[in-house]
Coordinates of C-alpha atoms in Angstrom, one line a residue:
M188 CA 101.2 102.5 125.2
K189 CA 98.6 100.6 124.8
S190 CA 96.5 99.5 128.9
P191 CA 97.2 95.4 129.4
I192 CA 93.7 95.2 129.8
T193 CA 92.3 96.7 127.0
M194 CA 94.3 94.6 125.3
L195 CA 93.3 91.7 126.7
K196 CA 89.7 92.7 126.7
E197 CA 89.4 92.5 122.5
A198 CA 92.0 89.4 122.9
S199 CA 88.7 88.1 124.9
V200 CA 86.8 89.0 120.9
L201 CA 89.2 87.7 119.7
V202 CA 89.4 84.0 120.5
S203 CA 85.9 83.6 122.2
H204 CA 84.3 84.8 118.9
A205 CA 86.8 84.4 115.6
Y206 CA 88.7 81.7 116.9
R207 CA 86.4 80.4 118.4
V208 CA 88.5 77.9 120.7
E209 CA 86.5 75.3 122.5
K210 CA 87.9 73.3 126.4
D211 CA 91.0 71.6 125.9
E212 CA 92.3 72.7 122.5
S213 CA 95.9 73.1 121.8
V214 CA 96.0 76.9 120.5
L215 CA 99.3 77.8 119.0
V216 CA 100.6 81.4 119.5
L217 CA 103.3 82.4 116.8
A218 CA 105.4 85.8 117.5
D219 CA 107.5 87.8 116.8
D220 CA 109.6 90.1 119.2
E221 CA 107.6 93.3 118.7
H222 CA 104.6 92.0 119.2
M223 CA 105.4 89.4 122.8
Q224 CA 102.8 91.5 124.3
E225 CA 100.1 91.1 122.5
A226 CA 100.9 87.3 121.7
L227 CA 100.9 86.6 125.8
A228 CA 97.3 88.9 126.2
L229 CA 96.4 86.3 123.4
A230 CA 97.8 83.4 125.5
S231 CA 95.8 84.0 128.9
A232 CA 92.7 84.8 127.0
V233 CA 92.8 81.5 125.3
R234 CA 93.4 80.0 129.1
A235 CA 90.3 81.7 129.8
V236 CA 88.0 79.6 128.1
D237 CA 90.8 76.4 129.1
G238 CA 92.1 75.6 126.3
I239 CA 95.9 75.0 125.9
P240 CA 98.0 77.9 124.6
A241 CA 101.8 77.0 123.4
V242 CA 103.7 80.8 122.2
M243 CA 105.9 79.9 120.6
N244 CA 109.1 83.2 118.9
I245 CA 110.3 82.6 115.8
S246 CA 111.8 86.7 115.3
S247 CA 114.5 84.8 113.0
S248 CA 112.1 83.6 111.0
V249 CA 110.2 87.0 109.8
L250 CA 113.6 88.5 110.6
D251 CA 114.8 85.7 107.3
G252 CA 111.1 86.1 105.8
M253 CA 111.3 90.0 105.2
L254 CA 114.8 89.7 103.7
A255 CA 113.6 88.1 100.8
P256 CA 110.2 88.2 99.3
G257 CA 108.6 85.3 98.3
I258 CA 106.5 82.8 99.8
P259 CA 108.8 81.9 103.6
E260 CA 108.1 78.8 103.9
A261 CA 108.8 77.1 107.4
P262 CA 111.3 75.4 109.8
K263 CA 110.1 72.0 109.5
H264 CA 109.9 72.0 113.9
V265 CA 107.6 75.4 112.8
A266 CA 105.8 73.7 109.8
A267 CA 105.2 70.6 112.7
S268 CA 104.1 72.9 115.5
V269 CA 100.9 74.9 112.7
E270 CA 99.7 71.4 110.9
N271 CA 99.0 69.6 114.8
A272 CA 97.6 72.9 116.4
D273 CA 94.1 73.1 116.2
V274 CA 93.8 77.1 116.3
T275 CA 97.0 78.7 115.1
I276 CA 98.0 82.0 116.0
I277 CA 99.9 84.5 114.3
S278 CA 100.9 87.3 116.1
V279 CA 103.8 88.7 113.7
V280 CA 104.4 92.0 111.5
I281 CA 101.7 92.1 108.5
D282 CA 103.4 91.2 105.9
Y283 CA 105.4 88.0 107.3
A284 CA 102.2 87.0 108.5
H285 CA 100.1 87.9 104.3
R286 CA 102.5 85.9 103.2
F287 CA 103.4 82.5 105.2
A288 CA 99.6 82.0 104.6
H289 CA 100.7 80.6 101.7
T290 CA 103.1 78.4 103.0
D291 CA 103.2 74.7 102.7
A292 CA 102.8 74.6 106.4
V293 CA 99.7 76.4 106.9
K294 CA 97.7 74.2 103.8
R295 CA 98.9 71.1 105.1
G296 CA 97.4 72.7 108.6
V297 CA 93.7 73.5 106.8
E298 CA 93.7 69.7 105.1
R299 CA 93.8 68.3 108.6
M300 CA 90.6 71.4 109.5
A301 CA 92.0 73.9 111.5
R302 CA 92.0 76.9 111.9
I303 CA 94.2 79.5 110.7
A304 CA 94.8 83.3 111.4
S305 CA 97.1 86.4 111.5
V306 CA 96.1 88.9 114.1
E307 CA 96.0 92.3 113.2
E308 CA 98.3 95.4 114.3
G309 CA 96.5 97.2 116.6
L310 CA 95.3 94.7 119.2
G311 CA 93.9 97.0 122.4
S312 CA 93.8 100.0 119.8
W313 CA 90.4 98.7 118.1
G314 CA 87.3 99.2 119.5
L315 CA 86.8 95.3 118.4
T316 CA 82.7 94.0 119.1
E317 CA 81.2 90.7 118.4
D318 CA 78.5 93.2 116.4
D319 CA 81.8 94.8 114.2
I320 CA 83.3 90.2 113.8
R321 CA 79.6 89.6 112.6
Q322 CA 79.3 92.1 110.4
V323 CA 82.1 91.8 108.0
H324 CA 81.0 88.0 108.5
E325 CA 77.3 88.7 106.8
R326 CA 78.5 91.4 104.6
T327 CA 81.0 88.9 103.0
L328 CA 78.7 86.0 102.7
R329 CA 76.0 88.5 101.4
L330 CA 78.7 89.4 98.4
R331 CA 79.6 85.4 97.8
D332 CA 75.6 85.5 96.7
A333 CA 75.9 87.7 94.8
I334 CA 78.5 86.7 92.2
G335 CA 77.5 83.2 92.7
N336 CA 78.7 81.2 89.7
A337 CA 79.4 83.8 87.7
D338 CA 81.9 83.4 84.8
R339 CA 83.6 87.3 83.5
I340 CA 84.5 89.8 86.1
H341 CA 85.0 93.6 84.2
A342 CA 87.1 95.9 87.1
T343 CA 87.7 99.1 86.0
T344 CA 89.0 102.4 87.6
K345 CA 89.4 105.6 87.6
F346 CA 93.3 105.9 87.7
G347 CA 92.6 103.5 84.3
T348 CA 92.8 100.2 85.5
D349 CA 90.9 98.2 82.9
I350 CA 91.0 94.4 83.3
T351 CA 88.9 90.9 82.3
L352 CA 89.3 87.9 83.8
S353 CA 87.1 84.6 84.0
I354 CA 86.4 83.0 87.2
K355 CA 84.3 80.3 85.8
G356 CA 83.6 76.5 88.3
R357 CA 85.6 78.4 91.1
S358 CA 84.7 78.9 94.7
A359 CA 84.7 81.9 96.6
L360 CA 87.7 81.6 100.1
V361 CA 85.4 83.9 102.8
V362 CA 88.0 85.3 104.8
T363 CA 86.0 87.2 107.6
P364 CA 86.9 87.4 111.6
I365 CA 84.8 83.5 112.1
R366 CA 87.0 81.9 111.7
E367 CA 85.7 78.5 110.2
K368 CA 87.8 74.6 110.2
G369 CA 89.2 74.0 107.0
V370 CA 89.2 77.7 105.5
S371 CA 93.1 78.7 103.9
M372 CA 94.6 81.6 106.2
G373 CA 93.9 85.2 106.9
P374 CA 93.9 87.6 108.8
L375 CA 91.6 89.1 111.8
P376 CA 89.8 90.5 113.5
L377 CA 88.7 93.6 111.9
W378 CA 89.5 92.1 107.8
G379 CA 86.8 90.9 105.7
E380 CA 87.4 89.9 102.0
L381 CA 85.9 87.8 99.5
A382 CA 88.4 86.1 97.0
Y383 CA 89.0 83.4 94.1
A384 CA 91.5 81.9 92.3
V385 CA 92.0 83.4 89.0
I386 CA 91.4 81.0 85.1
E387 CA 95.1 81.4 84.7
D388 CA 95.5 81.9 81.0
S389 CA 92.1 84.3 81.3
A390 CA 92.8 87.3 82.3
N391 CA 93.8 90.5 79.6
G392 CA 93.4 94.1 80.1
R393 CA 95.2 97.4 82.0
I394 CA 96.3 96.5 85.9
V395 CA 97.1 100.4 87.8
V396 CA 98.0 99.8 91.4
D397 CA 97.1 103.4 93.2
G398 CA 97.5 101.4 95.9
L399 CA 99.7 99.8 98.4
M400 CA 101.5 96.7 96.8
N401 CA 103.3 94.0 99.4
V402 CA 107.0 93.2 99.4
V403 CA 107.0 95.9 97.1
A404 CA 105.5 99.1 98.6
P405 CA 103.4 98.4 101.6
S406 CA 102.7 102.1 102.9
G407 CA 102.1 103.4 98.7
F408 CA 103.0 104.8 96.4
K409 CA 105.4 107.5 95.4
Q410 CA 104.3 106.7 91.3
P411 CA 101.5 104.0 90.7
I412 CA 102.8 100.7 89.0
E413 CA 100.9 100.0 84.9
I414 CA 101.0 96.3 84.4
L415 CA 99.6 95.4 81.1
V416 CA 98.6 91.7 80.7
K417 CA 97.9 89.8 78.4
N418 CA 96.4 85.6 78.4
G419 CA 97.1 86.2 82.0
K420 CA 100.4 87.0 82.7
G421 CA 101.2 90.4 82.9
Y422 CA 104.1 91.5 80.3
E423 CA 105.0 95.1 81.3
I424 CA 105.6 96.7 84.1
K425 CA 105.6 100.5 82.6
G426 CA 106.3 102.8 86.4
G427 CA 109.6 104.5 89.0
D428 CA 111.2 102.6 91.2
E429 CA 109.1 100.3 92.6
A430 CA 108.0 99.4 89.2
A431 CA 111.3 99.0 88.4
R432 CA 111.3 96.7 92.1
L433 CA 108.3 94.1 91.2
R434 CA 110.1 94.1 87.3
G435 CA 113.1 93.0 89.5
I436 CA 111.2 90.2 91.0
I437 CA 109.3 88.4 88.1
E438 CA 113.0 88.5 87.0
K439 CA 114.4 86.4 89.0
G440 CA 111.8 84.6 90.1
D441 CA 109.9 80.9 88.3
K442 CA 107.1 81.2 85.2
G443 CA 104.6 81.9 86.9
A444 CA 106.3 84.2 89.6
N445 CA 103.8 86.7 86.0
V446 CA 100.4 85.4 86.3
I447 CA 97.2 87.1 87.8
A448 CA 96.3 84.4 90.2
E449 CA 93.7 86.2 91.6
F450 CA 90.6 88.6 92.4
A451 CA 89.0 89.4 96.0
V452 CA 87.4 91.7 96.9
G453 CA 88.0 93.8 100.1
T454 CA 84.5 93.7 103.0
G455 CA 85.7 95.3 106.3
H456 CA 84.6 98.6 107.8
K457 CA 87.2 98.9 109.8
E458 CA 90.3 99.1 108.4
I459 CA 92.7 101.7 108.7
S460 CA 93.7 102.4 105.1
G461 CA 97.7 103.7 104.4
T462 CA 98.7 100.3 105.9
L463 CA 98.9 96.8 104.5
Q464 CA 95.9 95.7 106.0
E465 CA 93.7 98.1 104.1
K466 CA 93.6 95.4 101.7
G467 CA 90.5 94.0 103.6
R468 CA 88.7 97.9 103.2
L469 CA 84.8 98.1 101.8
G470 CA 85.5 99.5 98.8
T471 CA 88.5 98.4 96.9
F472 CA 90.4 95.0 95.1
H473 CA 93.5 94.2 94.8
I474 CA 94.7 91.3 92.3
A475 CA 97.7 89.1 93.2
L476 CA 100.6 87.7 90.8
G477 CA 101.8 84.2 91.6
D478 CA 100.8 81.2 92.8
N479 CA 97.1 80.8 93.8
S480 CA 96.9 76.1 93.8
R481 CA 97.9 76.8 98.6
A482 CA 95.0 78.9 99.6
Y483 CA 92.6 79.6 96.7
P484 CA 90.0 76.6 95.1
G485 CA 90.6 75.2 92.4
G486 CA 93.6 77.3 92.4
Q487 CA 96.6 75.5 89.0
N488 CA 99.3 78.3 89.0
I489 CA 102.4 77.0 91.8
S490 CA 104.7 79.5 92.0
G491 CA 108.1 80.7 95.1
S492 CA 106.1 84.7 95.3
H493 CA 101.9 85.6 96.0
I494 CA 101.8 89.7 96.4
D495 CA 98.8 91.9 96.1
S496 CA 97.9 94.6 94.5
L497 CA 95.5 97.1 96.5
M498 CA 93.0 99.7 94.0
R499 CA 90.0 101.8 95.6
N500 CA 87.5 102.6 94.4
P501 CA 87.0 100.5 91.3
T502 CA 84.1 99.2 88.9
V503 CA 83.0 96.2 89.4
E504 CA 81.2 93.8 87.4
V505 CA 80.0 91.0 86.3
D506 CA 78.2 88.2 84.2
G507 CA 77.3 91.8 82.6
K508 CA 75.4 93.4 85.5
I509 CA 77.4 96.6 88.6
L510 CA 78.4 95.2 91.5
I511 CA 80.0 97.6 92.9
R512 CA 80.4 101.5 91.3
D513 CA 83.2 103.8 92.7
G514 CA 83.3 101.7 95.7
A515 CA 80.3 101.2 96.5
W516 CA 78.2 98.6 96.4
V517 CA 75.1 98.4 94.0
F518 CA 73.2 94.9 94.6

């Protein structure tokens, strides 16, 4: 069992240096039963800096969301609370939290300049420092600057991924442990990610998912999934049981469910491999099928699902220049 003192110490780092809660700000803490101890520690840390916390148990919504593969839109009273809080802290099972980031409630909260982020698993066990937060933030900005106003991305892996796509004219979504006003929700405090809405008809090639996939294989694969892509859409999915599950989700989904929607590179140095948090780990990248209209600048594809596919140790070429080789940054 984690020490309540250690948990409160790390909660204080999050509240002061990641969420950056200020005096008299309204802070909503959404939690499920499994994470109530963490939620109470976070609320205590908010009170310590003279913020005004309210803890809401959304276990029933989390359970409903875990039974369905799509974006878990919040009930209207929960949505209203998210939309009107200055800061929303989400401490629930991580698969639900990642999909909740794409809800209309979060989009509307961000539009009114709220700061919204989920808390990763393990509060009180990270050994987190202010310097860890700074490093991830600065590293992500360095990658953003290196990519600049790029057009063509070409990503490959030794497992067989070979995909080209365009991000021309699309601004980056910068996801770091420092939560900025008006920036789409992401996880913190270990997570780092630079993400783009892919030009919706631009992706072509082959994706071999060798890491993990939220909803379908959140802890890893028995057999990698291969997705063949043409003109922005995944048109064939090959593999074992997990591939069959993904095909079922796509077939039952809307017309935007198979669109290559997001390209993102991980930038965090403390994320744990083999968990959904690995999507924010340095040396990985992920591509999403489904919606990119709610969370990513310029995204045009509207869908009721957003499914991330993680690949490890990529080589990433940007407008003909290699920035990442076998997972290592070379710029």
